[in-house]
XYZ file of C-alpha atoms in Angstrom:
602
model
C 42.681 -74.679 22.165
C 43.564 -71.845 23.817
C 41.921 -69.941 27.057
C 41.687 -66.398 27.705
C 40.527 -64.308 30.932
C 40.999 -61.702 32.971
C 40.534 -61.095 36.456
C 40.011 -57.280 37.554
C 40.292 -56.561 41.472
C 38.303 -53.202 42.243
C 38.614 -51.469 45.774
C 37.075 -48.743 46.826
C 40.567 -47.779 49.006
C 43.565 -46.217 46.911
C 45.625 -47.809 49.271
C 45.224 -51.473 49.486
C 47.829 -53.365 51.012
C 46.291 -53.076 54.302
C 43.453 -54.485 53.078
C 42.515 -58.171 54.074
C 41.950 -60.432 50.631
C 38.371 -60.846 51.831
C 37.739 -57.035 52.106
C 38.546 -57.168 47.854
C 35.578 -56.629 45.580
C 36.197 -59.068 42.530
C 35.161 -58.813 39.180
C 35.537 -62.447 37.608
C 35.818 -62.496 33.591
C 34.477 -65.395 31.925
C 36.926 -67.884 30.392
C 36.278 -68.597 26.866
C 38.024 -71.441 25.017
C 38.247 -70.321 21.332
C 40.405 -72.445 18.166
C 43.643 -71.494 17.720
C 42.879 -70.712 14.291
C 40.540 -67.944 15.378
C 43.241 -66.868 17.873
C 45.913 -66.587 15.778
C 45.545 -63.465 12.927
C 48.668 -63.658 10.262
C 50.933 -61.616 10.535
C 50.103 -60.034 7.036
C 46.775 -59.193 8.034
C 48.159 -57.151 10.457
C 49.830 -55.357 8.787
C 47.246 -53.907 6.442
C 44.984 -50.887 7.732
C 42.173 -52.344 5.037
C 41.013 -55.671 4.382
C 38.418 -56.353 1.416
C 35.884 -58.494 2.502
C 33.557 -58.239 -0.238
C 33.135 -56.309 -3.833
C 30.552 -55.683 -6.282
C 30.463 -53.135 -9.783
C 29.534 -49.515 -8.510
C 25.864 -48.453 -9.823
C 26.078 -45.769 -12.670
C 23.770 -42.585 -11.439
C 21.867 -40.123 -13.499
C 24.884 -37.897 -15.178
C 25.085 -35.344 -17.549
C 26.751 -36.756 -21.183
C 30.286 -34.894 -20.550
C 30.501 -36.335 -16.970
C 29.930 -39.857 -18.404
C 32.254 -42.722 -16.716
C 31.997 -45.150 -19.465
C 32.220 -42.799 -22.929
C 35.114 -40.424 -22.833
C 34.102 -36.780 -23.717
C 35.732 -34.175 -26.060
C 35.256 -30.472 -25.274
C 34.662 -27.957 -27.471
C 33.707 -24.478 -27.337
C 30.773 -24.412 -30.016
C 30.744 -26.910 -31.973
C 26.942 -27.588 -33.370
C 27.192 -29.241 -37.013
C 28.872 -32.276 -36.332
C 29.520 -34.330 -32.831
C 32.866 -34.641 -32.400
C 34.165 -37.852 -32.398
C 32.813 -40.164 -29.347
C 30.621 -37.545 -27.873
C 27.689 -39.218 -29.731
C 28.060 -42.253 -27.318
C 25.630 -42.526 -24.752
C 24.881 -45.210 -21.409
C 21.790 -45.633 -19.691
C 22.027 -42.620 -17.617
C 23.648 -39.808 -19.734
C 21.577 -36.987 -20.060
C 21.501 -34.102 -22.373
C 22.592 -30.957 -20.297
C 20.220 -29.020 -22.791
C 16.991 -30.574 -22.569
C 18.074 -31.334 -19.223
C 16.506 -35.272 -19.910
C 17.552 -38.591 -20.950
C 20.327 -38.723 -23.981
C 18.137 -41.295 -25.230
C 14.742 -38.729 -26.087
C 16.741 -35.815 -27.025
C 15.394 -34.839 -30.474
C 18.871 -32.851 -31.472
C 21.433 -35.109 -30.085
C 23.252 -35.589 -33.264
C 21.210 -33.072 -35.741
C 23.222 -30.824 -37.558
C 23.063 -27.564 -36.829
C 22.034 -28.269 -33.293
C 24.288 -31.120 -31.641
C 23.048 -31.533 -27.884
C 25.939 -34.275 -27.640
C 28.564 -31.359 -27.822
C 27.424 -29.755 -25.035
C 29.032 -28.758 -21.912
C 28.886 -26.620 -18.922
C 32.183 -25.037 -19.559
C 30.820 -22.793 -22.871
C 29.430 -20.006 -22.423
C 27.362 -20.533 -25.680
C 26.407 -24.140 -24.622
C 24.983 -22.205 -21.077
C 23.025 -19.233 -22.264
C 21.965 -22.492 -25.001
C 20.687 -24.730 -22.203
C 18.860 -21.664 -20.402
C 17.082 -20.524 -23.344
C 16.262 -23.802 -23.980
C 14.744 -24.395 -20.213
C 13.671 -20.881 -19.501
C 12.093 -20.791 -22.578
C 9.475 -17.164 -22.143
C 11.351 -16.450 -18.874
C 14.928 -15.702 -20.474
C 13.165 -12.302 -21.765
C 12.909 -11.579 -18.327
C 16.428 -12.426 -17.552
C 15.949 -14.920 -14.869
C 18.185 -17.627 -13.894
C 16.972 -21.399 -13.355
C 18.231 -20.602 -9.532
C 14.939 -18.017 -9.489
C 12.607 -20.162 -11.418
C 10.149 -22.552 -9.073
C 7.160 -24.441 -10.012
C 4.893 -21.349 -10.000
C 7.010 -19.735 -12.874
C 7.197 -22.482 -15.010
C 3.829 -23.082 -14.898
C 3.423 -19.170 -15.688
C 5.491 -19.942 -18.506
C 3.690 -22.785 -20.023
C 0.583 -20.887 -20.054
C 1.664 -18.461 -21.941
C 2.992 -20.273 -24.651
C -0.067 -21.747 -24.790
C -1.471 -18.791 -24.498
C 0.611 -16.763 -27.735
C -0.379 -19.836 -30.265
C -4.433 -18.876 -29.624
C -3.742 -15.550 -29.204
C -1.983 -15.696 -32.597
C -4.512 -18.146 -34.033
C -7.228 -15.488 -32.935
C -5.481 -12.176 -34.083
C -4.719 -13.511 -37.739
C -8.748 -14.018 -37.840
C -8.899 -10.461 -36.925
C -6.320 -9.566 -39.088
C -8.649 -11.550 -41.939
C -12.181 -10.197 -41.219
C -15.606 -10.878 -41.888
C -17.972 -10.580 -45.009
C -20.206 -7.974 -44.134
C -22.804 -10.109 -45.087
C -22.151 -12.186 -42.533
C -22.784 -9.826 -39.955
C -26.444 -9.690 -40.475
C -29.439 -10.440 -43.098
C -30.080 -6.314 -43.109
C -26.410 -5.944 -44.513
C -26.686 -5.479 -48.751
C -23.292 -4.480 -49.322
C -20.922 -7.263 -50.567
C -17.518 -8.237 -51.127
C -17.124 -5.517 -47.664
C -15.136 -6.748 -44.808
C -15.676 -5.727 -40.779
C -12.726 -6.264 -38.483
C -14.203 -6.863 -35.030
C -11.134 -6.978 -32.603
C -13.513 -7.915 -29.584
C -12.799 -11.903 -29.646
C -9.151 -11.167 -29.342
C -10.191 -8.054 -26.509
C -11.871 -11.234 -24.606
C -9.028 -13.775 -24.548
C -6.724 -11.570 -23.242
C -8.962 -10.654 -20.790
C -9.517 -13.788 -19.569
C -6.109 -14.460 -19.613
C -5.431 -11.526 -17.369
C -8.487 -13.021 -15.216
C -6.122 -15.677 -14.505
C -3.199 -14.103 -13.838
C -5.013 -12.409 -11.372
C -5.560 -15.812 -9.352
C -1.776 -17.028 -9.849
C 1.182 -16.472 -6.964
C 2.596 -12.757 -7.171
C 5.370 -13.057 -9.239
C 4.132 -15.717 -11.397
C 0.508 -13.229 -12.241
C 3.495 -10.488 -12.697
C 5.224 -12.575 -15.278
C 1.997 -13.550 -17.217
C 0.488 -10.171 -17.493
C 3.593 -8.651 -18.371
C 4.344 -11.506 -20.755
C 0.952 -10.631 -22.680
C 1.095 -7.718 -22.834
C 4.602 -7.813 -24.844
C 2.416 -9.329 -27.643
C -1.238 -7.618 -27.553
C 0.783 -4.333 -27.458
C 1.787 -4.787 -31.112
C -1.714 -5.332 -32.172
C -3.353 -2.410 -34.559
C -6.545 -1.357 -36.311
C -7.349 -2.622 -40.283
C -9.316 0.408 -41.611
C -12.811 -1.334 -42.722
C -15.870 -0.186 -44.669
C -17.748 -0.613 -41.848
C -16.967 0.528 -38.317
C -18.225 -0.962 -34.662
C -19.738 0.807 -32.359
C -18.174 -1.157 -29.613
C -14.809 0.246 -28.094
C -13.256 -3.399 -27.920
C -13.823 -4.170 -31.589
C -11.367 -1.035 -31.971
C -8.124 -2.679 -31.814
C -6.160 0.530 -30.922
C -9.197 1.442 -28.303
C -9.275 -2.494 -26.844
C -5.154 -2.252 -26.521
C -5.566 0.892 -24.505
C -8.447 -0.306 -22.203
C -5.702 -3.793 -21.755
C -3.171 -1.859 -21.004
C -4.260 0.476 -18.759
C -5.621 -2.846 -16.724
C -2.055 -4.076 -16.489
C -0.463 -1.182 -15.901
C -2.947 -0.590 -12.712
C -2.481 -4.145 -11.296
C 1.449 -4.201 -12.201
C 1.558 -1.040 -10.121
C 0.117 -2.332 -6.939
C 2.202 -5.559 -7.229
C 5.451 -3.772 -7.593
C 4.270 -1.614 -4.214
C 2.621 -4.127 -2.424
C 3.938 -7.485 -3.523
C 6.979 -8.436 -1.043
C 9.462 -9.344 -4.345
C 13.044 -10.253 -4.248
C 14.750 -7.257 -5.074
C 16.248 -9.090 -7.671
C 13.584 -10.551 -8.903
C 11.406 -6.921 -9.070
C 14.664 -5.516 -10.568
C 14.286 -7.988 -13.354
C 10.756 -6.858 -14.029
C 11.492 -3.260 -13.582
C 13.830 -3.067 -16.071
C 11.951 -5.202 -18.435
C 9.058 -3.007 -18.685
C 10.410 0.324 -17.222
C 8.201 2.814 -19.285
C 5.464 0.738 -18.824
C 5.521 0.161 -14.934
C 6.785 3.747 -14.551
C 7.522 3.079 -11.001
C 10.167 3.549 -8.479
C 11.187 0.625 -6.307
C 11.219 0.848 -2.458
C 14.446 1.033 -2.031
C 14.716 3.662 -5.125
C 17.837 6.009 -3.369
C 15.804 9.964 -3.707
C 12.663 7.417 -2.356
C 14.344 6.386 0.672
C 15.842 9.723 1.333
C 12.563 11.526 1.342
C 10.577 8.632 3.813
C 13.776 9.123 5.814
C 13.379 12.741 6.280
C 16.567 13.759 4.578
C 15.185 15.043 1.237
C 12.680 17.827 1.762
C 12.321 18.931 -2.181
C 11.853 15.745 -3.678
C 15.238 16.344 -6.020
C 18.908 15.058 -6.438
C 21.238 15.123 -9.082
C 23.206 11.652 -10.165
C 26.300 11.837 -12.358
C 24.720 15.201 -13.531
C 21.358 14.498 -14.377
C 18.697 15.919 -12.596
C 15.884 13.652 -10.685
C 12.584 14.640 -9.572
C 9.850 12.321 -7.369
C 7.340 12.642 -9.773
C 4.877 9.441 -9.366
C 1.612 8.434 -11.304
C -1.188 9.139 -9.025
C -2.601 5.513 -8.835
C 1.364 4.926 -7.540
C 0.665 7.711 -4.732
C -2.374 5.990 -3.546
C -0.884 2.388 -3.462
C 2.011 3.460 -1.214
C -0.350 5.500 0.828
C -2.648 2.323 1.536
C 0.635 0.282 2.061
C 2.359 2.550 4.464
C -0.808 3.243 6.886
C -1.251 -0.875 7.062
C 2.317 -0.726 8.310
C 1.642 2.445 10.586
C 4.314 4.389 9.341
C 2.880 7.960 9.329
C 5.593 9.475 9.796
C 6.880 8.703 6.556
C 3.470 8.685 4.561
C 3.507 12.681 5.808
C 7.293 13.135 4.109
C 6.466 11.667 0.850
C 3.067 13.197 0.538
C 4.688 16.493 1.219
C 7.356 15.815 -1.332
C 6.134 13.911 -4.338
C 4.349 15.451 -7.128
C 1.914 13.366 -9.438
C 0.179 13.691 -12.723
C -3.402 14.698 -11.377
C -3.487 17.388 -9.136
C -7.189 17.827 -8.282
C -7.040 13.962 -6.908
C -3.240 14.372 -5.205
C -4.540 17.541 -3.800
C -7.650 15.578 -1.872
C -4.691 12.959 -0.975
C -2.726 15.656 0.676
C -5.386 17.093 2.409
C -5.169 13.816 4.726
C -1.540 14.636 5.726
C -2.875 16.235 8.890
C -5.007 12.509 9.956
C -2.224 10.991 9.337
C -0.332 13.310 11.797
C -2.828 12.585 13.965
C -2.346 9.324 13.776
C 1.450 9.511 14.921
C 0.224 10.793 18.114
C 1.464 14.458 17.558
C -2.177 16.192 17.964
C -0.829 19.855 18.165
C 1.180 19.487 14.736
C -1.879 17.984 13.175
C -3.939 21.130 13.969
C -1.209 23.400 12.813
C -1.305 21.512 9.329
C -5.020 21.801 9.132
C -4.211 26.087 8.744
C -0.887 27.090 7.195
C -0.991 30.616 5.701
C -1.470 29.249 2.548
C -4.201 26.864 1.053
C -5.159 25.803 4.188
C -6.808 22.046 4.083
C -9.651 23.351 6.420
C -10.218 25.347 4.171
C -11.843 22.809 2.137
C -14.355 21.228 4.815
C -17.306 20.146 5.384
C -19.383 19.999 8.405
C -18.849 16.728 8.857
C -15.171 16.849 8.145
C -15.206 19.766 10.861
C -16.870 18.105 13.502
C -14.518 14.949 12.853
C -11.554 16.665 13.432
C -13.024 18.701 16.361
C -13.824 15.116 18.490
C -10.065 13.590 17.200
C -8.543 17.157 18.968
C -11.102 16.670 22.114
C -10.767 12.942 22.983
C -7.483 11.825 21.214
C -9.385 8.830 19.775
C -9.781 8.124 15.911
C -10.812 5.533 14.059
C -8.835 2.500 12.833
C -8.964 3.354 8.747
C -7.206 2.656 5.329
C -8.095 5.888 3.516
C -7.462 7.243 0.488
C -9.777 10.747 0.347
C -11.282 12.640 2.834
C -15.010 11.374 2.613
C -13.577 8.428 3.947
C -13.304 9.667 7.626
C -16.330 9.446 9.227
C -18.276 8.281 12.397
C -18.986 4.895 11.532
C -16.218 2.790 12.788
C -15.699 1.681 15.999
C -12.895 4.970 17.476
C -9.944 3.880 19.627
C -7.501 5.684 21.528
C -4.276 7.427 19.478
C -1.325 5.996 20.951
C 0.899 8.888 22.968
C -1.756 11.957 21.797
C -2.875 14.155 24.411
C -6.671 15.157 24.352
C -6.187 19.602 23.288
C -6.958 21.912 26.126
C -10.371 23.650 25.126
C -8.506 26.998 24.547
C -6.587 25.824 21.766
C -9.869 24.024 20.898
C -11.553 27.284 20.496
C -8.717 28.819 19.045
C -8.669 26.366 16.057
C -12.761 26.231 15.729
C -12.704 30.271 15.432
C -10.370 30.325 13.269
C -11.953 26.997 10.712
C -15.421 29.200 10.805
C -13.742 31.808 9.553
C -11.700 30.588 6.796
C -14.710 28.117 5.480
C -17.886 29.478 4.268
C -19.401 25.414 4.516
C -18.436 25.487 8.108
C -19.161 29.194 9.388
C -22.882 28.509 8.203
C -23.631 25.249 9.688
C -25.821 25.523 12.899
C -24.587 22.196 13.788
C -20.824 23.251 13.821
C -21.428 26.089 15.803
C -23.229 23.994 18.551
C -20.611 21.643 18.727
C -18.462 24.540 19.224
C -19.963 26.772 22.109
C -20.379 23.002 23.541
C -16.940 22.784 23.692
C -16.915 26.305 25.548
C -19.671 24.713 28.206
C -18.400 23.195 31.020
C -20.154 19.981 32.476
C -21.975 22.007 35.413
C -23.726 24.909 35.358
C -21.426 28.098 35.276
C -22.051 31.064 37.526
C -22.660 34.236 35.976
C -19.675 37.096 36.327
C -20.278 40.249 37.373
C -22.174 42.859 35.213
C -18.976 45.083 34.958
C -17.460 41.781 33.647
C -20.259 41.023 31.548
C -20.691 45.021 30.012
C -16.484 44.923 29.368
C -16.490 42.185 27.440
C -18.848 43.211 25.199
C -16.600 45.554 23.824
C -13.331 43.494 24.208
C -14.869 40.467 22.783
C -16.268 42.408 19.474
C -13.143 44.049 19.104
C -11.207 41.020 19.248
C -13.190 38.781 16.764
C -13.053 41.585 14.569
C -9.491 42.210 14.706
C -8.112 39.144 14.352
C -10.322 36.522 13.233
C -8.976 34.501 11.036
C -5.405 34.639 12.015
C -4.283 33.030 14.935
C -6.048 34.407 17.728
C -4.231 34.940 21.096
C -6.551 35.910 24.068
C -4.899 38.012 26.503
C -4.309 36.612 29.614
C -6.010 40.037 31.876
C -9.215 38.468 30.415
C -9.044 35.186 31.530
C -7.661 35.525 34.581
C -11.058 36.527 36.858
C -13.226 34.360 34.984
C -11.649 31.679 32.582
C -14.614 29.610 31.490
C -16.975 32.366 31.385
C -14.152 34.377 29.110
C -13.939 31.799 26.769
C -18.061 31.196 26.475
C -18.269 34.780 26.154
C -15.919 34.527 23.605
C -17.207 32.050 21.575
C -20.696 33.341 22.412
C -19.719 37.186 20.301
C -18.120 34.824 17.519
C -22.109 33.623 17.211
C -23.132 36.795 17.821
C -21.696 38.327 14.307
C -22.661 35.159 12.717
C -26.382 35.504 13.176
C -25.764 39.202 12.478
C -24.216 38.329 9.095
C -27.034 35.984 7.936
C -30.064 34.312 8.722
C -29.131 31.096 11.173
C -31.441 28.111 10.578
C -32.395 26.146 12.884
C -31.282 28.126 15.567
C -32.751 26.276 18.661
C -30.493 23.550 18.531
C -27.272 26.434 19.036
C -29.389 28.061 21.898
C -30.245 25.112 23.321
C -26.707 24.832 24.372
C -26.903 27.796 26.321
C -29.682 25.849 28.325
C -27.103 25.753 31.728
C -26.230 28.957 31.025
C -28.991 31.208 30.848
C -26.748 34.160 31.728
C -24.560 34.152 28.040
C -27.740 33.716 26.686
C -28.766 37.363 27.659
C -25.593 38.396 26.916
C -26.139 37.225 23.793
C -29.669 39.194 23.460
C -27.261 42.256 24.752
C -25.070 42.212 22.041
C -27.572 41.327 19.517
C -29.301 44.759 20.304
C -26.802 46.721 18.948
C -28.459 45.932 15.360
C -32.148 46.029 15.942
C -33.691 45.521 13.305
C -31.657 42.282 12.469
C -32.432 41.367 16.154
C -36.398 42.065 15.746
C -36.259 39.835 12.774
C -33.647 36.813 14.128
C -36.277 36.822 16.934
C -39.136 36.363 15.325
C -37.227 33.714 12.425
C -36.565 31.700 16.610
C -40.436 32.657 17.275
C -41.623 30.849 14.367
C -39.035 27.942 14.457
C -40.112 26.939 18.306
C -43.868 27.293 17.866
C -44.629 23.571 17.791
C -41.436 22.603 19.801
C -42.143 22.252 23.315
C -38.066 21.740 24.428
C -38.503 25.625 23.126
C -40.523 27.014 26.109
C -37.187 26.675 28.521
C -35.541 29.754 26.357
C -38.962 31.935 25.768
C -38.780 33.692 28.848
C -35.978 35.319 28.079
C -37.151 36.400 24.543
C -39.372 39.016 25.721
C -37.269 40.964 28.127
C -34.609 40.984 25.676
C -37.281 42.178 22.678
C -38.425 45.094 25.222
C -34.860 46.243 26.331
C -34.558 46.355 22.588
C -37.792 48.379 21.949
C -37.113 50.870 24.483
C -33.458 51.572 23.621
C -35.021 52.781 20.454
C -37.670 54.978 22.061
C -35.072 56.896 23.790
C-alpha cells in the first residue's frame, strides 16, 4: 500500500510568521490508501500522448460511387459505353451521383450508352449530365440545384405530368371528329371538325393552378406551358366552330395574352432573386417584354437623372417604352410603397403602346404630387400651357381637387384612372402639405372654369367656388366708391386675362381684401350667367346669403345686359316658386328689376 495526502495551510495574513499556530486556518486532505499497482503507471505509458483503450470497424456513410472506401475508382472524362474496369463495383452505400440514389436502383449503372458507374464530379459532361438528369424541365430555365427548393420541383413534376395529357389531348385535336358525331342534324359524312376547346380547357386549368402555387414556382409553370401550347395551330376543317376556343390560333392568343398579363405583374410585383428573375427574363424576353427593377435607363429615370427616357449603350440607342398593363403594375406597386416622387419621374418619362389609357394614367401625376406633400407643384401640374390635365375634368374631379388644395387632406387610395378619386373613403391628412391660401385658391378655380367647358357650366362648381371667397362671418360691405370701381376693374380683369394666370394687383386688395376677392369671383359669375342660362341658380345665390351686399352688386353688374338680366330673373323667379329657403333673396329681386327698368326709361 501506499498513502497519499496533502495538507494546505490558508491565512488570511501575507505575512505569517507572527502568527500563533492556533491563529492558522487548516484545510485537512483526506488520506487515501490506494494498491501500488494503481499507483505505479509504467514508464512506457508515460511516455505515449495516446493510449487505445478500445476499437471497433468505422460505419460506412451514404457516399457517392467515386468517393467509395472499399471499391477503388477510375476517372474518366466521358466515358458512357463501357464501365471502366472496377467502377461497376458497388457497397451498401454507394450512390449514383446521377440519379442522385442508391447504386443499387439505378436503371443505367452499367447500360451502354449511358454508364452512371463512370460518373464523377470532376467532368464537366458527367455535371451538366447529373443536372439535366435532376433538373429535369428546370434546366430550360437554367437554374442550378443550389436555386431549386421543394416548391420548384414540385412545379416541375406537374408539368411533366402536365405535357403527356396535354400531348395526349392535342394529338386528339390534331385527329378530329366525324361530323356525324357532332350531332343527329349533321348529313355530311366522311367530314371531320377540329374542336381545339378541350385542349383550350386543360391549359386553362392548368394556369388555374399555377395561379395558387408560390411566386416563382406559378412563374415557372405558366411559362413552362406556354413553351408547348404556343406551338399549337389550326387544321383547316369542312366545318368551322363558332366558338373562339375551338380556334386553335384564336384559343393560343386568348392563353397567351393570360400569361403574358399575370407574368407581367409577377416580374413587377413578385420580390424575385435577381438571379432567379434574370433567369426567367431571358428565357422568355419577347414574351415578358419587361424591364427589371433594377433595368440601368429604369433606375436612372426613378432617380431623377434621366429626364427623356433615352441612353445609348455600346452604340445602340434605348428608349423606355413599356406595355401599358407594365405602366399600371409599377404604378400600383410604387404608391403601396409611397414613393411618389418617383411614380411622377417615370410617368413623365415612359411612353407606352396605348395612349388614350397612358394619357388618363398621366393625368394622375398631379395626385400623386399631392401626395408627396408638395401642394403648390401639384396645382401648377394641373395647368401647364399645354394640354392641361384640368382640362379634362369633371365636376366632381374639380371639386376633389379644390378640398385636397383647401384642407391638405386626401384620401388613402391605390389608383389607376381618375374616376377612381372620389369622396368615399375615409380622407386623412397629407404629410408636410400646407392647406393653399384662398387667393391662390381662386386663382386656380378661375382659371379651371375657364379652360373646361364641364366645369365653367356646373352650378355646383361655381358654389363651391364663391364659398371659398366667403369668409366664416358675415363681411361688411365696402364703400360705394369701392363697390362702383370695381365694377369696372373687375370686368376688365376677367376679361383680360382669364385663362392665363391671373395676378390681382395688390392697390385692389389692399383696402378691402376679402371683399376684393368676393367681388372678384362674384364678376367671374357675373359673365357666366351672362354667357348662358345657369340652372339651378339658387343654390350659387344662396351662398351670397351672409352677404347680401355682393349680391346687389351682382344685380349691378348684371344690368349692364338687360334683357339677359330680365330673363335670368325670371328663369330664378320660376326656379324658387315652391322653395321657401328662396324668400331670404326675393327682396332684393325687385329693387334690382326696377333699377333695371328705369335705366332703360331714361
Amino acid at each position: 500500500m501506499c498513502t497519499t495526502g496533502e495538507i494546505i495551510i490558508l491565512s488570511d495574513d501575507d505575512d505569517c510568521e507572527d502568527v500563533s499556530p492556533n491563529e492558522l486556518s487548516v484545510f485537512i486532505v483526506e488520506v487515501e490508501d490506494v494498491k501500488k499497482s494503481e499507483c505505479a503507471v509504467p514508464p512506457t505509458a508515460l511516455d505515449e500522448d495516446l493510449v487505445i483503450t478500445f476499437s471497433r470497424s468505422a460505419e460506412v456513410l451514404p457516399h457517392a460511387r467515386y468517393d467509395c472506401p472499399i471499391h477503388p475508382f477510375t476517372a474518366t472524362d466521358c466515358e458512357v459505353s463501357i464501365p471502366v474496369p472496377s467502377n461497376h463495383l458497388m457497397c451498401d452505400q454507394c450512390f449514383c451521383y446521377i440519379c442522385d440514389k442508391l447504386a443499387s436502383s439505378c436503371k443505367w449503372w452499367c447500360y451502354s450508352g449511358l454508364c452512371h458507374c463512370n460518373s464523377h464530379k470532376k467532368s464537366d459532361f458527367w455535371n451538366n449530365h447529373r443536372n439535366c438528369a435532376l433538373l429535369g424541365g428546370l434546366k430550360t430555365f437554367n437554374l442550378t440545384l443550389s436555386e431549386v427548393d421543394s416548391h420548384l420541383r414540385n412545379a416541375e413534376t406537374m408539368l411533366q405530368s402536365f405535357r403527356q395529357e396535354l400531348s395526349t389531348l392535342y394529338h386528339v385535336f390534331l385527329k378530329g371528329r366525324v361530323l356525324e358525331e357532332c350531332g343527329p342534324s349533321q348529313s355530311r359524312k366522311n367530314c371531320r371538325i377540329f374542336d381545339y376547346t378541350p385542349v383550350y380547357e386543360y391549359v386553362s386549368s392548368f394556369l388555374n393552378k399555377a395561379d395558387q402555387q408560390d411566386s416563382r414556382a406559378a412563374a415557372i409553370m405558366m411559362l413552362g406551358a406556354t413553351e408547348d401550347f404556343i406551338r399549337h395551330f389550326q387544321v383547316s376543317g369542312t366545318f368551322l366552330l363558332q366558338s373562339p376556343t375551338a380556334d386553335a390560333a384564336k384559343a393560343r392568343l386568348l392563353l397567351l395574352q393570360r400569361v403574358i398579363m399575370s407574368m407581367q405583374r409577377q416580374m413587377v410585383m413578385a420580390d424575385f432573386p435577381t438571379g432567379f428573375r434574370t433567369k426567367l427574363h431571358d428565357f422568355y424576353k419577347r414574351l415578358l417584354n419587361i424591364r427589371p427593377w433594377d433595368d440601368v435607363l429604369l433606375v436612372s429615370v426613378l432617380k431623377g437623372q434621366n429626364v427623356t427616357g433615352f441612353r445609348k449603350d455600346k452604340g445602340k440607342k434605348d428608349f423606355l417604352v413599356e406595355p401599358i398593363s407594365v405602366v399600371l403594375l409599377r404604378t400600383e406597386l410604387l404608391q403601396r410603397q409611397h414613393r411618389y416622387k418617383e411614380l411622377c419621374r417615370y410617368l413623365r418619362v415612359v411612353e407606352a403602346d396605348n395612349p388614350l389609357l397612358f394619357q388618363q394614367v398621366q393625368d394622375l401625376i398631379p395626385f400623386f404630387t399631392c401626395m408627396m406633400g408638395d401642394l403648390p407643384s401639384a396645382l401648377g401640374s394641373l395647368l401647364p400651357t399645354v394640354n392641361a390635365p384640368a382640362s379634362r375634368f369633371t365636376p366632381q374631379l374639380f371639386l376633389f381637387y379644390l378640398l385636397v388644395f383647401q384642407t391638405a387632406t386626401a384620401p388613402k387610395l391605390v389608383v389607376l384612372q381618375l374616376s377612381e378619386l372620389s369622396f368615399d373613403t375615409a380622407w386623412e391628412p397629407i404629410k408636410d402639405a400646407v392647406p393653399l391660401t384662398c387667393v391662390t385658391l381662386v386663382r386656380f378655380a378661375l382659371r379651371v372654369h375657364r379652360c373646361c367647358p364641364a366645369v365653367y357650366a356646373d352650378p355646383q362648381c361655381w358654389a363651391s367656388l364663391i364659398n371659398v371667397a366667403n369668409t366664416p362671418k358675415a363681411l361688411q360691405g365696402p364703400s360705394p366708391k369701392f363697390l362702383l370701381e370695381a365694377m369696372g376693374f373687375v370686368s376688365s380683369t376677367l376679361q383680360d386675362e382669364y385663362g392665363s394666370n391671373i395676378q390681382i394687383p395688390r392697390f385692389f386688395m389692399e383696402e378691402y381684401p376679402d371683399q376684393a376677392l368676393l367681388l372678384l369671383v362674384t364678376g367671374a359669375l357675373c359673365l357666366r350667367i351672362l354667357d348662358a342660362p345657369l340652372n339651378p341658380a339658387f343654390p350659387v345665390l344662396n351662398t351670397f346669403k351672409e352677404n347680401v351686399w355682393a349680391l346687389g352688386w351682382l344685380w349691378g353688374t348684371l344690368s349692364s345686359s338687360p334683357e339677359r338680366f330680365n330673363s335670368f330673373l325670371l328663369e330664378f323667379s320660376e326656379e324658387t316658386e315652391n322653395l321657401t329657403d328662396g324668400d331670404t333673396l326675393l327682396p332684393l329681386l325687385p329693387a334690382a328689376a326696377h333699377s333695371v327698368v328705369s335705366s332703360e326709361d331714361q
